[in-house]
Amino acid sequence: MTLTFWQRIDKAGRNLTPFAITVMLGLLGMVPLRLPSFAEVAPSLTLMAVYYWSIHRPDLLRPSAVFAIGVLQDLLSGAPLGLHGLILVLVQGTVLSQRRFFLASTFLLMWVGFAMVVFGAAFTEWLVFCALNTTLMPFRALFFQALLTLAVFPLFAWVFIRIHRAFLQG
């Protein structure tokens, strides 16, 4: 059976959902809030999205798209170009290597896995900043950013699950 024009448009829109959500969260994470020092510890919304979609729909969020999202994040935030692209692709590769385990596990184990990923990403970012500045940089802001990201992950995971069920499952 051939799909009609509108069915193809609908399918394309649904297939773009993980990418669009990840880009939207990346942009949302760049919105300046008038909270003191919040920008330094704002949760990494793109990391949460890449983690979730890499487990549940890796076919709809390719590494090239993940890298492009990270580069966009770098351009908007003033971070070294390619830093977040590299980190997000490393996260995606790590998660894909353990995908079967995460799919068969409970949410608690998925959250523990996310804890390891978010602290690994924070450590990698810290190492890159230290190497670029040729000095040891304080880790405190990245540590608290990782903690905040970990704390809000269940809320965002719940939203991702709802979107996944509404738009991406038969």
C-alpha positions as a Python dict, from the first residue, in 0.01 Angstrom:
ca = {
    (1, 'M'): (0, 0, 0),
    (2, 'T'): (136, 338, -96),
    (3, 'L'): (111, 625, 145),
    (4, 'T'): (-75, 939, 53),
    (5, 'F'): (95, 1276, 60),
    (6, 'W'): (-51, 1364, 402),
    (7, 'Q'): (45, 1026, 548),
    (8, 'R'): (404, 1081, 434),
    (9, 'I'): (404, 1429, 588),
    (10, 'D'): (264, 1285, 912),
    (11, 'K'): (529, 1010, 917),
    (12, 'A'): (809, 1259, 851),
    (13, 'G'): (685, 1484, 1130),
    (14, 'R'): (667, 1196, 1372),
    (15, 'N'): (1015, 1079, 1274),
    (16, 'L'): (1152, 1428, 1338),
    (17, 'T'): (1002, 1440, 1687),
    (18, 'P'): (1315, 1333, 1885),
    (19, 'F'): (1537, 1572, 1688),
    (20, 'A'): (1291, 1861, 1722),
    (21, 'I'): (1246, 1804, 2095),
    (22, 'T'): (1621, 1789, 2151),
    (23, 'V'): (1677, 2112, 1957),
    (24, 'M'): (1390, 2279, 2139),
    (25, 'L'): (1531, 2175, 2477),
    (26, 'G'): (1874, 2300, 2373),
    (27, 'L'): (1723, 2639, 2292),
    (28, 'L'): (1517, 2636, 2610),
    (29, 'G'): (1832, 2570, 2810),
    (30, 'M'): (1984, 2887, 2664),
    (31, 'V'): (1704, 3113, 2785),
    (32, 'P'): (1852, 3349, 3042),
    (33, 'L'): (1677, 3336, 3377),
    (34, 'R'): (1715, 3616, 3627),
    (35, 'L'): (1838, 3382, 3900),
    (36, 'P'): (2183, 3448, 4046),
    (37, 'S'): (2445, 3204, 3913),
    (38, 'F'): (2179, 2979, 3758),
    (39, 'A'): (2344, 2988, 3414),
    (40, 'E'): (2648, 2812, 3560),
    (41, 'V'): (2446, 2522, 3700),
    (42, 'A'): (2148, 2507, 3461),
    (43, 'P'): (2054, 2146, 3388),
    (44, 'S'): (2172, 1997, 3061),
    (45, 'L'): (1839, 1943, 2887),
    (46, 'T'): (1998, 1823, 2564),
    (47, 'L'): (2192, 1556, 2751),
    (48, 'M'): (1867, 1423, 2899),
    (49, 'A'): (1702, 1413, 2557),
    (50, 'V'): (1996, 1243, 2387),
    (51, 'Y'): (2011, 985, 2666),
    (52, 'Y'): (1639, 902, 2649),
    (53, 'W'): (1608, 893, 2270),
    (54, 'S'): (1930, 692, 2233),
    (55, 'I'): (1773, 421, 2445),
    (56, 'H'): (1421, 425, 2305),
    (57, 'R'): (1445, 549, 1944),
    (58, 'P'): (1809, 561, 1828),
    (59, 'D'): (1691, 520, 1469),
    (60, 'L'): (1535, 867, 1484),
    (61, 'L'): (1830, 1054, 1635),
    (62, 'R'): (2146, 986, 1437),
    (63, 'P'): (2496, 1074, 1563),
    (64, 'S'): (2533, 1342, 1296),
    (65, 'A'): (2215, 1511, 1420),
    (66, 'V'): (2335, 1482, 1780),
    (67, 'F'): (2667, 1640, 1685),
    (68, 'A'): (2490, 1923, 1501),
    (69, 'I'): (2273, 1990, 1807),
    (70, 'G'): (2584, 2005, 2023),
    (71, 'V'): (2757, 2245, 1784),
    (72, 'L'): (2446, 2465, 1784),
    (73, 'Q'): (2457, 2463, 2163),
    (74, 'D'): (2825, 2564, 2151),
    (75, 'L'): (2755, 2848, 1910),
    (76, 'L'): (2474, 2983, 2126),
    (77, 'S'): (2652, 2944, 2459),
    (78, 'G'): (3001, 3056, 2360),
    (79, 'A'): (3156, 2722, 2455),
    (80, 'P'): (3451, 2591, 2253),
    (81, 'L'): (3315, 2482, 1916),
    (82, 'G'): (3254, 2108, 1907),
    (83, 'L'): (3274, 2052, 2283),
    (84, 'H'): (2909, 1969, 2343),
    (85, 'G'): (2886, 1796, 2006),
    (86, 'L'): (3167, 1565, 2111),
    (87, 'I'): (3021, 1505, 2456),
    (88, 'L'): (2673, 1431, 2321),
    (89, 'V'): (2809, 1188, 2059),
    (90, 'L'): (3018, 1013, 2326),
    (91, 'V'): (2709, 989, 2547),
    (92, 'Q'): (2506, 850, 2261),
    (93, 'G'): (2772, 593, 2176),
    (94, 'T'): (2801, 485, 2538),
    (95, 'V'): (2425, 454, 2577),
    (96, 'L'): (2387, 263, 2250),
    (97, 'S'): (2645, 11, 2366),
    (98, 'Q'): (2430, -58, 2675),
    (99, 'R'): (2091, -14, 2509),
    (100, 'R'): (1970, -372, 2561),
    (101, 'F'): (2042, -348, 2932),
    (102, 'F'): (1852, -19, 2967),
    (103, 'L'): (1554, -144, 2767),
    (104, 'A'): (1523, -449, 2993),
    (105, 'S'): (1571, -259, 3319),
    (106, 'T'): (1352, -57, 3551),
    (107, 'F'): (1338, 321, 3558),
    (108, 'L'): (1554, 322, 3870),
    (109, 'L'): (1837, 144, 3686),
    (110, 'M'): (1792, 377, 3390),
    (111, 'W'): (1826, 670, 3632),
    (112, 'V'): (2141, 518, 3787),
    (113, 'G'): (2279, 477, 3436),
    (114, 'F'): (2195, 840, 3366),
    (115, 'A'): (2381, 939, 3684),
    (116, 'M'): (2695, 770, 3555),
    (117, 'V'): (2651, 932, 3214),
    (118, 'V'): (2586, 1284, 3346),
    (119, 'F'): (2884, 1277, 3583),
    (120, 'G'): (3103, 1129, 3310),
    (121, 'A'): (2995, 1408, 3075),
    (122, 'A'): (3066, 1671, 3343),
    (123, 'F'): (3410, 1523, 3406),
    (124, 'T'): (3485, 1518, 3032),
    (125, 'E'): (3377, 1881, 2999),
    (126, 'W'): (3595, 1973, 3297),
    (127, 'L'): (3897, 1793, 3145),
    (128, 'V'): (3853, 1979, 2816),
    (129, 'F'): (3823, 2316, 2994),
    (130, 'C'): (4134, 2238, 3200),
    (131, 'A'): (4328, 2138, 2888),
    (132, 'L'): (4219, 2448, 2695),
    (133, 'N'): (4308, 2679, 2985),
    (134, 'T'): (4622, 2481, 3080),
    (135, 'T'): (4527, 2501, 3446),
    (136, 'L'): (4306, 2317, 3688),
    (137, 'M'): (3962, 2475, 3679),
    (138, 'P'): (3714, 2449, 3966),
    (139, 'F'): (3482, 2149, 3926),
    (140, 'R'): (3212, 2278, 4163),
    (141, 'A'): (2983, 2443, 3903),
    (142, 'L'): (2992, 2139, 3675),
    (143, 'F'): (2929, 1912, 3972),
    (144, 'F'): (2620, 2107, 4074),
    (145, 'Q'): (2503, 2122, 3712),
    (146, 'A'): (2529, 1742, 3699),
    (147, 'L'): (2338, 1711, 4027),
    (148, 'L'): (2062, 1942, 3907),
    (149, 'T'): (2042, 1757, 3574),
    (150, 'L'): (2015, 1429, 3761),
    (151, 'A'): (1747, 1569, 3993),
    (152, 'V'): (1517, 1691, 3714),
    (153, 'F'): (1568, 1389, 3488),
    (154, 'P'): (1260, 1199, 3615),
    (155, 'L'): (1033, 1489, 3523),
    (156, 'F'): (1175, 1516, 3173),
    (157, 'A'): (1177, 1137, 3130),
    (158, 'W'): (807, 1135, 3215),
    (159, 'V'): (746, 1397, 2942),
    (160, 'F'): (959, 1200, 2694),
    (161, 'I'): (765, 883, 2772),
    (162, 'R'): (433, 1062, 2710),
    (163, 'I'): (558, 1205, 2381),
    (164, 'H'): (699, 867, 2280),
    (165, 'R'): (370, 692, 2346),
    (166, 'A'): (159, 963, 2181),
    (167, 'F'): (358, 1015, 1861),
    (168, 'L'): (604, 733, 1802),
    (169, 'Q'): (433, 407, 1890),
    (170, 'G'): (201, 241, 1645),
}
